[in-house]
Short mmCIF file of C-alpha atoms in Angstrom, two decimals:
data_model
loop_
_atom_site.label_atom_id
_atom_site.label_comp_id
_atom_site.label_asym_id
_atom_site.label_seq_id
_atom_site.Cartn_x
_atom_site.Cartn_y
_atom_site.Cartn_z
CA MET A 153 264.04 155.57 -135.44
CA ALA A 154 267.72 156.46 -135.36
CA ARG A 155 269.34 155.64 -132.03
CA ALA A 156 271.31 158.09 -129.91
CA LEU A 157 274.91 158.61 -130.96
CA GLN A 158 277.72 158.01 -128.47
CA ILE A 159 281.03 159.87 -128.78
CA GLN A 160 283.98 158.23 -127.01
CA HIS A 161 287.07 160.32 -126.34
CA VAL A 162 290.03 157.97 -126.58
CA PHE A 163 293.47 158.66 -125.10
CA GLY A 164 296.04 156.68 -127.02
CA ALA A 165 295.25 153.28 -128.49
CA SER A 166 292.15 151.91 -126.83
CA PRO A 167 291.46 148.17 -126.79
CA VAL A 168 289.88 146.75 -129.92
CA PRO A 169 288.38 143.32 -130.55
CA ARG A 170 290.63 140.49 -131.70
CA GLY A 171 288.92 140.37 -135.03
CA GLY A 172 288.38 142.81 -137.84
CA LEU A 173 286.66 143.23 -141.12
CA LEU A 174 286.47 140.88 -144.02
CA SER A 175 286.70 143.54 -146.67
CA GLU A 176 286.39 142.90 -150.38
CA CYS A 177 287.19 146.41 -151.46
CA GLY A 178 286.07 147.92 -154.71
CA GLU A 179 288.12 150.63 -156.37
CA ALA A 180 287.81 153.83 -154.38
CA ARG A 181 285.54 156.39 -156.03
CA SER A 182 284.19 159.82 -155.22
CA PHE A 183 280.45 160.22 -155.01
CA GLY A 184 278.18 163.04 -156.05
CA SER A 185 276.23 165.30 -153.76
CA THR A 186 272.62 164.83 -154.77
CA THR A 187 270.11 164.16 -152.03
CA GLY A 188 268.77 160.64 -152.25
CA ASP A 189 265.18 159.48 -151.98
CA ALA A 190 265.74 155.83 -152.69
CA ALA A 191 262.88 154.56 -150.62
CA GLY A 192 260.33 157.24 -151.20
CA GLY A 193 261.39 159.23 -148.13
CA SER A 194 263.97 161.93 -147.55
CA TYR A 195 266.83 162.17 -145.12
CA GLN A 196 268.91 165.04 -143.85
CA ARG A 197 272.39 166.14 -144.81
CA PRO A 198 274.87 166.92 -142.04
CA SER A 199 274.36 170.43 -140.70
CA SER A 200 278.01 171.33 -141.38
CA ARG A 201 278.29 171.53 -145.15
CA ARG A 202 281.68 170.61 -146.58
CA GLU A 203 281.30 170.09 -150.32
CA ASP A 204 283.05 173.35 -151.17
CA ILE A 205 286.12 172.57 -149.08
CA PRO A 206 288.91 170.47 -150.65
CA ALA A 207 289.33 167.24 -148.70
CA ALA A 208 293.07 167.74 -148.35
CA THR A 209 292.53 170.96 -146.37
CA LEU A 210 290.04 169.53 -143.87
CA PRO A 211 291.56 169.28 -140.39
CA TRP A 212 289.93 165.97 -139.39
CA GLN A 213 290.01 162.51 -140.97
CA MET A 214 287.36 159.90 -140.37
CA ILE A 215 286.65 156.22 -141.06
CA VAL A 216 283.01 155.09 -140.99
CA LEU A 217 281.88 151.46 -140.97
CA ALA A 218 278.31 150.41 -141.76
CA GLU A 219 277.18 146.81 -141.27
CA ILE A 220 273.92 145.17 -142.37
CA THR A 221 272.76 143.07 -139.42
CA ASN A 222 269.65 141.42 -140.91
CA PHE A 223 271.38 140.23 -144.06
CA ALA A 224 270.48 136.55 -143.57
CA GLY A 225 266.75 137.28 -143.39
CA LEU A 226 266.87 139.58 -146.40
CA ARG A 227 268.78 136.97 -148.38
CA ARG A 228 266.12 134.37 -147.67
CA HIS A 229 263.43 136.73 -148.95
CA LEU A 230 265.27 138.40 -151.83
CA GLY A 231 267.47 135.54 -152.97
CA ARG A 232 271.22 135.52 -152.87
CA PRO A 233 272.01 137.43 -156.10
CA ARG A 234 269.91 140.43 -155.06
CA ALA A 235 271.01 140.27 -151.43
CA ASP A 236 274.64 140.34 -152.51
CA ARG A 237 273.98 143.74 -154.10
CA LEU A 238 272.50 145.25 -150.94
CA ILE A 239 275.82 146.71 -149.93
CA PHE A 240 275.80 148.86 -153.07
CA ASP A 241 272.35 150.19 -152.16
CA LEU A 242 273.84 151.16 -148.82
CA ILE A 243 276.84 152.83 -150.48
CA GLY A 244 274.59 154.72 -152.88
CA ARG A 245 272.43 156.05 -150.10
CA ALA A 246 275.48 157.15 -148.11
CA SER A 247 276.82 159.02 -151.14
CA ASP A 248 273.51 160.79 -151.61
CA CYS A 249 273.38 161.71 -147.95
CA VAL A 250 276.92 162.94 -147.33
CA PRO A 251 278.72 164.99 -150.00
CA GLY A 252 282.34 164.00 -150.47
CA ILE A 253 282.12 160.65 -148.71
CA ARG A 254 284.24 157.95 -150.34
CA SER A 255 283.64 154.21 -150.31
CA VAL A 256 286.98 152.49 -149.81
CA GLY A 257 285.76 149.00 -149.00
CA ALA A 258 282.70 146.86 -149.56
CA GLY A 259 282.14 143.32 -148.35
CA ARG A 260 278.91 141.38 -148.40
CA THR A 261 277.57 143.02 -145.24
CA ILE A 262 280.05 145.78 -144.36
CA ALA A 263 280.94 149.01 -146.14
CA GLU A 264 283.84 151.26 -145.21
CA PHE A 265 283.89 154.97 -145.93
CA GLU A 266 286.40 157.74 -145.45
CA LEU A 267 286.02 161.49 -145.50
CA GLY A 268 287.38 164.68 -144.01
CA ALA A 269 285.58 167.00 -141.65
CA ILE A 270 285.86 170.51 -140.25
CA ASP A 271 285.57 169.54 -136.60
CA LEU A 272 284.16 166.95 -134.21
CA ALA A 273 280.71 168.54 -134.42
CA ALA A 274 280.69 167.97 -138.19
CA ILE A 275 281.70 164.35 -137.63
CA GLU A 276 278.87 163.86 -135.17
CA ALA A 277 276.44 165.46 -137.63
CA THR A 278 277.66 163.19 -140.42
CA VAL A 279 277.11 160.00 -138.43
CA GLU A 280 273.70 161.17 -137.25
CA ALA A 281 272.71 161.95 -140.84
CA LEU A 282 273.83 158.52 -142.01
CA SER A 283 271.94 156.87 -139.16
CA ALA A 284 268.76 158.72 -140.12
CA ALA A 285 269.26 157.91 -143.79
CA PHE A 286 269.69 154.20 -143.18
CA ASP A 287 266.65 154.16 -140.91
CA THR A 288 264.45 154.84 -143.95
CA PRO A 289 263.27 151.65 -145.76
CA PHE A 290 265.04 150.73 -148.99
CA ASP A 291 263.22 150.25 -152.28
CA LEU A 292 264.50 146.87 -153.46
CA ASP A 293 263.08 145.94 -156.85
CA GLY A 294 259.79 147.69 -156.15
CA GLU A 295 259.35 146.47 -152.56
CA LEU A 296 260.14 148.49 -149.44
CA HIS A 297 262.41 146.65 -147.01
CA ARG A 298 263.90 147.68 -143.72
CA VAL A 299 267.65 147.13 -143.75
CA ASP A 300 269.00 147.09 -140.21
CA ILE A 301 272.38 148.81 -140.13
CA VAL A 302 274.80 149.51 -137.31
CA LEU A 303 277.24 152.40 -137.64
CA ALA A 304 280.63 153.02 -136.12
CA ALA A 305 283.41 155.50 -136.78
CA ALA A 306 286.81 156.67 -135.63
CA ALA A 307 288.09 160.20 -136.13
CA ALA A 308 291.32 162.04 -135.50
CA PRO A 309 293.01 165.29 -136.51
CA ALA A 310 294.48 164.83 -139.98
CA GLY A 311 297.96 163.37 -139.89
CA SER A 312 297.91 162.69 -136.14
CA THR A 313 297.52 158.92 -136.29
CA GLU A 314 298.39 156.04 -138.59
CA ASP A 315 295.65 154.88 -140.95
CA VAL A 316 295.84 151.33 -139.61
CA ARG A 317 295.22 152.53 -136.05
CA LEU A 318 292.26 154.62 -137.18
CA VAL A 319 290.77 151.58 -138.88
CA GLU A 320 291.42 149.37 -135.85
CA GLU A 321 289.61 151.88 -133.63
CA ALA A 322 286.68 151.99 -136.06
CA GLU A 323 286.49 148.21 -135.92
CA GLY A 324 286.52 148.32 -132.14
CA ALA A 325 283.71 150.86 -132.23
CA LEU A 326 281.75 148.59 -134.59
CA GLU A 327 282.08 145.68 -132.16
CA GLN A 328 280.61 147.89 -129.44
CA ALA A 329 277.91 149.24 -131.75
CA ARG A 330 276.75 145.69 -132.49
CA ILE A 331 276.17 145.16 -128.77
CA GLU A 332 274.61 148.53 -127.95
CA LEU A 333 272.70 148.84 -131.25
CA ARG A 334 273.54 152.52 -131.61
CA PRO A 335 276.20 154.47 -133.49
CA ILE A 336 279.58 154.69 -131.75
CA VAL A 337 282.25 157.25 -132.68
CA ARG A 338 285.74 157.12 -131.21
CA ASP A 339 287.53 160.46 -130.98
CA LEU A 340 291.30 159.98 -131.03
CA SER A 341 292.17 163.65 -130.69
CA ALA A 342 293.54 163.17 -127.16
CA GLY A 343 296.67 161.86 -128.85
CA THR A 344 298.80 158.77 -128.49
CA PRO A 345 301.60 158.85 -125.91
CA ALA A 346 305.00 157.66 -127.03
CA PHE A 347 305.73 154.09 -126.08
CA ASP A 348 308.33 153.68 -123.33
CA ARG A 349 310.73 151.24 -124.94
CA LEU A 350 312.27 150.14 -121.64
CA SER A 351 308.84 149.41 -120.20
CA LEU A 352 307.89 147.37 -123.24
CA VAL A 353 311.13 145.39 -122.98
CA ARG A 354 310.31 144.53 -119.36
CA GLU A 355 306.68 143.71 -120.12
CA LEU A 356 307.22 141.61 -123.24
CA PRO A 357 308.01 138.22 -121.58
CA ALA A 358 304.92 138.46 -119.37
CA ALA A 359 302.83 139.52 -122.35
CA ILE A 360 303.82 136.36 -124.20
CA ALA A 361 303.09 134.21 -121.15
CA ASN A 362 299.82 135.91 -120.18
CA GLY A 363 298.03 135.75 -123.50
CA GLU A 364 298.27 139.42 -124.43
CA MET A 365 299.55 138.48 -127.87
CA PHE A 366 297.10 137.39 -130.54
CA LEU A 367 297.14 136.60 -134.23
CA GLN A 368 295.21 137.88 -137.19
CA TYR A 369 295.18 136.22 -140.59
CA GLN A 370 295.24 137.86 -144.01
CA PRO A 371 294.29 135.49 -146.84
CA LYS A 372 296.02 135.21 -150.18
CA VAL A 373 293.92 134.45 -153.24
CA HIS A 374 295.19 132.32 -156.11
CA VAL A 375 294.11 134.43 -159.06
CA ARG A 376 293.66 131.68 -161.62
CA ARG A 377 291.92 129.24 -159.28
CA GLN A 378 289.68 131.89 -157.69
CA ALA A 379 290.37 130.34 -154.29
CA ILE A 380 292.08 131.11 -151.01
CA SER A 381 295.45 129.41 -151.35
CA SER A 382 297.16 130.41 -148.11
CA ALA A 383 297.26 133.11 -145.45
CA GLU A 384 299.75 135.21 -143.54
CA ALA A 385 299.69 135.22 -139.73
CA LEU A 386 300.24 138.68 -138.25
CA ILE A 387 300.92 139.21 -134.56
CA ARG A 388 299.32 141.92 -132.41
CA TRP A 389 299.81 142.93 -128.77
CA GLN A 390 296.70 143.83 -126.80
CA HIS A 391 298.29 145.66 -123.88
CA PRO A 392 296.05 145.89 -120.79
CA ARG A 393 296.80 149.61 -120.33
CA ARG A 394 298.20 150.89 -123.62
CA GLY A 395 295.66 149.15 -125.82
CA LEU A 396 296.58 147.77 -129.22
CA ILE A 397 300.29 147.78 -130.06
CA LEU A 398 301.15 147.01 -133.67
CA PRO A 399 304.21 144.95 -134.71
CA GLY A 400 306.15 147.99 -135.86
CA ASP A 401 306.20 149.18 -132.25
CA PHE A 402 307.45 145.99 -130.61
CA ILE A 403 309.18 143.61 -133.06
CA THR A 404 312.40 145.64 -133.08
CA ILE A 405 312.22 145.79 -129.28
CA ALA A 406 311.81 142.02 -129.16
CA GLU A 407 314.89 141.61 -131.35
CA GLU A 408 316.97 143.95 -129.22
CA ALA A 409 315.83 142.26 -126.00
CA ARG A 410 316.55 138.77 -127.37
CA GLN A 411 312.87 137.91 -127.05
CA ILE A 412 312.21 137.40 -130.75
CA SER A 413 312.80 133.65 -130.58
CA ALA A 414 310.26 133.17 -127.77
CA LEU A 415 307.79 135.42 -129.57
CA THR A 416 308.17 133.57 -132.87
CA LEU A 417 307.91 130.14 -131.27
CA TRP A 418 304.72 131.28 -129.52
CA THR A 419 303.43 132.40 -132.91
CA LEU A 420 304.35 129.06 -134.43
CA ASP A 421 302.53 127.16 -131.66
CA GLN A 422 299.41 129.28 -132.12
CA VAL A 423 299.48 128.90 -135.90
CA ILE A 424 299.81 125.12 -135.57
CA ALA A 425 296.80 125.05 -133.23
CA ASP A 426 294.77 127.22 -135.61
CA GLN A 427 295.91 125.08 -138.53
CA LYS A 428 294.44 122.02 -136.84
CA THR A 429 291.17 123.90 -136.36
CA LEU A 430 291.12 124.76 -140.06
CA CYS A 431 291.87 121.16 -140.97
CA GLY A 432 288.86 120.17 -138.88
CA ASP A 433 286.83 122.49 -141.11
CA GLY A 434 288.18 120.69 -144.17
CA ARG A 435 290.62 123.50 -145.06
CA ASP A 436 294.22 122.45 -145.60
CA LEU A 437 295.96 125.77 -146.19
CA THR A 438 299.55 126.90 -145.81
CA ILE A 439 299.89 129.55 -143.10
CA PHE A 440 302.92 131.81 -143.36
CA ILE A 441 304.82 133.31 -140.43
CA ASN A 442 307.25 136.23 -140.65
CA ILE A 443 310.74 135.23 -139.54
CA SER A 444 313.26 137.78 -138.27
CA GLY A 445 316.64 137.78 -139.94
CA GLN A 446 318.16 137.40 -136.49
CA LEU A 447 316.61 133.93 -136.22
CA LEU A 448 318.14 132.62 -139.44
CA GLY A 449 321.45 132.40 -137.62
CA ASP A 450 320.00 131.00 -134.38
CA ALA A 451 320.70 127.25 -134.39
CA GLU A 452 318.54 126.63 -131.31
CA PHE A 453 315.54 128.35 -132.86
CA VAL A 454 316.01 126.54 -136.16
CA ALA A 455 316.12 123.14 -134.46
CA GLU A 456 313.05 123.85 -132.31
CA ALA A 457 311.03 125.24 -135.23
CA CYS A 458 311.86 122.19 -137.35
CA ARG A 459 310.87 119.89 -134.48
CA LYS A 460 307.53 121.62 -133.93
CA VAL A 461 306.58 121.67 -137.61
CA GLY A 462 307.74 118.10 -138.18
CA ALA A 463 305.65 116.83 -135.26
CA ALA A 464 302.55 118.84 -136.14
CA GLY A 465 302.00 117.56 -139.66
CA VAL A 466 300.49 120.83 -140.89
CA ARG A 467 301.41 123.15 -143.75
CA ILE A 468 303.58 126.02 -142.55
CA GLY A 469 305.45 128.70 -144.48
CA PHE A 470 308.14 131.15 -143.39
CA GLU A 471 308.39 134.62 -144.92
CA ILE A 472 311.87 136.13 -144.92
CA THR A 473 313.18 139.40 -146.30
CA GLU A 474 316.09 139.84 -148.68
CA THR A 475 318.10 141.75 -146.08
CA ALA A 476 317.72 138.86 -143.62
CA VAL A 477 319.76 136.68 -145.96
CA ILE A 478 322.33 139.30 -146.89
CA ARG A 479 323.36 139.74 -143.22
CA ASP A 480 324.88 136.24 -143.01
CA PRO A 481 324.21 134.46 -146.29
CA GLN A 482 326.06 131.22 -145.57
CA SER A 483 324.27 130.52 -142.30
CA ALA A 484 320.92 131.82 -143.54
CA ILE A 485 320.88 129.73 -146.70
CA ALA A 486 321.92 126.60 -144.80
CA ASN A 487 319.12 127.03 -142.27
CA LEU A 488 316.56 127.85 -144.94
CA CYS A 489 317.48 124.56 -146.58
CA ARG A 490 316.84 122.83 -143.24
CA PHE A 491 313.40 124.41 -143.12
CA ASP A 492 312.74 123.28 -146.66
CA ASP A 493 313.80 119.73 -145.78
CA VAL A 494 311.05 119.45 -143.15
CA GLY A 495 308.42 120.77 -145.55
CA ILE A 496 308.30 124.45 -144.57
CA THR A 497 307.52 126.62 -147.60
CA ILE A 498 309.91 129.55 -147.95
CA ALA A 499 308.65 132.87 -149.31
CA ILE A 500 310.76 135.94 -150.02
CA ASP A 501 308.90 138.89 -148.50
CA ASP A 502 308.94 142.57 -149.55
CA TYR A 503 310.90 141.80 -152.70
CA GLY A 504 312.26 144.98 -154.25
CA ALA A 505 312.20 147.00 -151.03
CA GLY A 506 315.77 146.08 -150.08
CA LEU A 507 319.05 145.54 -151.85
CA SER A 508 318.03 142.68 -154.10
CA SER A 509 320.78 140.23 -154.98
CA LEU A 510 320.23 137.76 -157.79
CA ALA A 511 323.27 135.82 -156.57
CA TYR A 512 321.49 135.03 -153.31
CA LEU A 513 318.07 134.71 -154.89
CA LYS A 514 319.06 131.77 -157.06
CA GLN A 515 320.53 129.93 -154.05
CA LEU A 516 317.46 130.17 -151.82
CA PRO A 517 315.09 127.20 -151.55
CA ALA A 518 312.18 129.62 -151.96
CA ARG A 519 308.95 128.64 -153.68
CA GLU A 520 307.25 132.02 -153.50
CA LEU A 521 308.27 135.62 -154.10
CA LYS A 522 306.18 138.49 -152.71
CA ILE A 523 306.43 141.79 -154.56
CA ASP A 524 306.53 144.69 -152.13
CA LYS A 525 303.39 146.79 -151.98
CA MET A 526 305.33 149.94 -152.87
CA PHE A 527 305.26 148.70 -156.48
CA ILE A 528 301.60 147.64 -156.36
CA LEU A 529 299.87 150.65 -154.80
CA GLN A 530 300.62 152.85 -157.83
CA LEU A 531 300.57 150.08 -160.41
CA THR A 532 297.84 151.68 -162.53
CA SER A 533 299.13 155.25 -162.26
CA SER A 534 302.88 154.80 -162.67
CA ASN A 535 304.82 154.33 -165.89
CA ARG A 536 307.69 152.39 -164.31
CA ASP A 537 306.02 150.19 -161.70
CA PRO A 538 304.23 147.96 -164.24
CA LEU A 539 307.54 147.30 -166.00
CA ILE A 540 309.22 146.39 -162.72
CA VAL A 541 306.34 144.16 -161.64
CA ARG A 542 306.10 142.35 -164.97
CA SER A 543 309.84 141.72 -165.14
CA THR A 544 309.84 140.48 -161.54
CA ILE A 545 307.01 138.06 -162.29
CA ASP A 546 308.89 136.72 -165.32
CA LEU A 547 312.10 136.38 -163.29
CA ALA A 548 310.36 134.51 -160.46
CA HIS A 549 308.63 132.15 -162.87
CA ALA A 550 311.97 131.45 -164.55
CA LEU A 551 313.31 130.49 -161.11
CA GLU A 552 310.26 128.24 -160.62
CA MET A 553 308.68 130.43 -157.95
CA GLU A 554 305.10 131.57 -157.66
CA VAL A 555 304.48 135.29 -157.25
CA THR A 556 302.30 137.10 -154.73
CA ALA A 557 301.48 140.79 -155.10
CA GLU A 558 301.12 142.54 -151.73
CA GLY A 559 299.00 145.62 -151.15
CA VAL A 560 296.34 144.93 -153.80
CA GLU A 561 293.58 147.42 -153.08
CA THR A 562 291.76 148.07 -156.36
CA GLN A 563 290.03 146.06 -159.05
CA ALA A 564 292.14 147.85 -161.66
CA ALA A 565 295.37 146.63 -160.05
CA LEU A 566 293.96 143.12 -159.78
CA ALA A 567 293.00 143.09 -163.45
CA LEU A 568 296.46 144.27 -164.54
CA LEU A 569 298.20 141.73 -162.31
CA SER A 570 296.10 138.96 -163.80
CA VAL A 571 297.18 139.97 -167.30
CA MET A 572 300.80 139.97 -166.17
CA GLY A 573 300.46 136.41 -164.89
CA CYS A 574 300.74 137.12 -161.17
CA ASP A 575 299.83 133.93 -159.32
CA MET A 576 298.43 135.25 -156.03
CA VAL A 577 297.22 138.52 -154.56
CA GLN A 578 297.02 139.78 -150.99
CA GLY A 579 295.62 143.03 -149.69
CA TYR A 580 292.57 144.96 -148.56
CA LEU A 581 290.80 144.16 -151.83
CA ILE A 582 290.42 140.62 -150.50
CA SER A 583 290.46 141.07 -146.73
CA ARG A 584 292.02 142.90 -143.87
CA PRO A 585 293.90 140.82 -141.32
CA VAL A 586 291.17 139.13 -139.25
CA SER A 587 290.79 136.82 -136.28
CA ILE A 588 290.83 133.07 -136.76
CA GLU A 589 287.07 132.99 -136.17
CA ALA A 590 286.44 135.58 -138.87
CA PHE A 591 288.89 133.81 -141.18
CA ARG A 592 287.02 130.53 -140.73
CA GLN A 593 283.78 132.30 -141.59
CA PHE A 594 285.39 133.78 -144.68
CA LEU A 595 286.49 130.32 -145.79
CA ARG A 596 283.00 128.96 -145.23
CA ASP A 597 281.65 131.51 -147.67
CA ASP A 598 281.32 129.52 -150.88
CA ASN A 599 281.28 132.53 -153.18
CA LEU A 600 284.40 134.67 -153.00
CA GLN A 601 283.34 137.91 -154.65
CA LEU A 602 286.17 139.36 -156.66
CA GLY A 603 284.15 141.61 -158.85
CA GLY A 604 281.39 140.41 -161.15
CA ASP A 605 282.12 140.84 -164.85
CA LEU A 606 285.75 141.64 -164.13
CA ARG A 607 286.15 138.32 -162.37
CA GLU A 608 284.70 136.46 -165.34
CA ALA A 609 287.03 138.23 -167.75
CA MET A 610 290.20 138.19 -165.71
CA PHE A 611 290.28 134.46 -165.08
CA LYS A 612 290.00 133.57 -168.76
CA ARG A 613 293.74 133.81 -169.44
CA PRO A 614 295.79 131.40 -171.54
CA ALA A 615 297.77 128.82 -169.61
CA SER A 616 301.02 130.41 -170.79
CA PHE A 617 300.41 133.31 -168.41
CA TRP A 618 300.72 131.09 -165.37
CA ARG A 619 303.48 129.13 -163.74
CA THR A 620 302.76 125.44 -164.10
CA GLY A 621 303.65 122.57 -161.85
#
């Protein structure tokens, strides 16, 4: 029986768990509107019909997360190959139940959907319909099985909140739904108050000291090796009153308040501690930290960072932007060479988004170049972006750098990047940024699913496509 739905009205950014989804996203697709009867029983559509309304005109946007909670038991009974396809049974049933719903992410146990809605009542009806649909047993190869599914969602008026905040709220709702075993919907229509910059400046030192900062990790996959090669550490601020504050809202403040060094050194300490945990799991990965351009000219920071990394004996990387070097190239290049001398891997971040300078590029001790996601998101629909990406890959390889494509979200983009010889990919296709605990679980999974037949085809490329060494 479907459990009672709870609607939570959220003012601003409510607290979310320090975790997230491990999302191996398939290419987004629109589903049909036929009513499903996959298990020999019927289920209801939402009472507010929306299939005749263009999605772009709908006044509400919504993210829905559905998680299979009895996956382990089903896998033991069905076998791993069939169990790994359960998520597609779930997606198919959702598409039959709710016209216009779109699957934008599918992991082994979690599916993510997005859709528009007329109003909050329609959102509530949609979640209730999905809950009832999933409560019906699934016909799996001729046998009826109950698939236990928890549902969570976040909704807001269209254009009123950033996508990343909507997803974070949905993940927070999912964490609560796991505990309460009923659907949770967070309504963000109360709005988000503007951050008081002066207050954040005053609160930042205490936030660093009191453990309000936390890290999430987004893995990078080496395309040819089919393995996690490294990860990027991303900082978040869980404010006790304001809720989740994303880096875009406080990094600039930290720079202006001269707190960026303390914040980055805290990040480095936490990454080193997490690195040691990963090493205990048998995983020796490079973890990358974003470094402000302001710090490349800070001799005290440079010395302390080199001391910490040298003493820790773990693999650390620093990601810097092109503009960080252009501000003071002589000092920046000298300090980057110091980092390189102590074994810190240097990566050039957001390449192509700034004023690229080949004169500086050839002087940097960088081993990795990250192509900005603005060139990747439309890779399969643009005429120019593939040319830019391919030429950038060739240039980086000529300079003996490996290439990472940021913002990889579709199988089609992944396939094209593999043909171009891109070394590594990062993006929601592989995983969202997740907590260290979730990242460890991801690494323990011995079968990284990059897409069935596509995976088999894409990794059979001649050696000439790849940088060697």
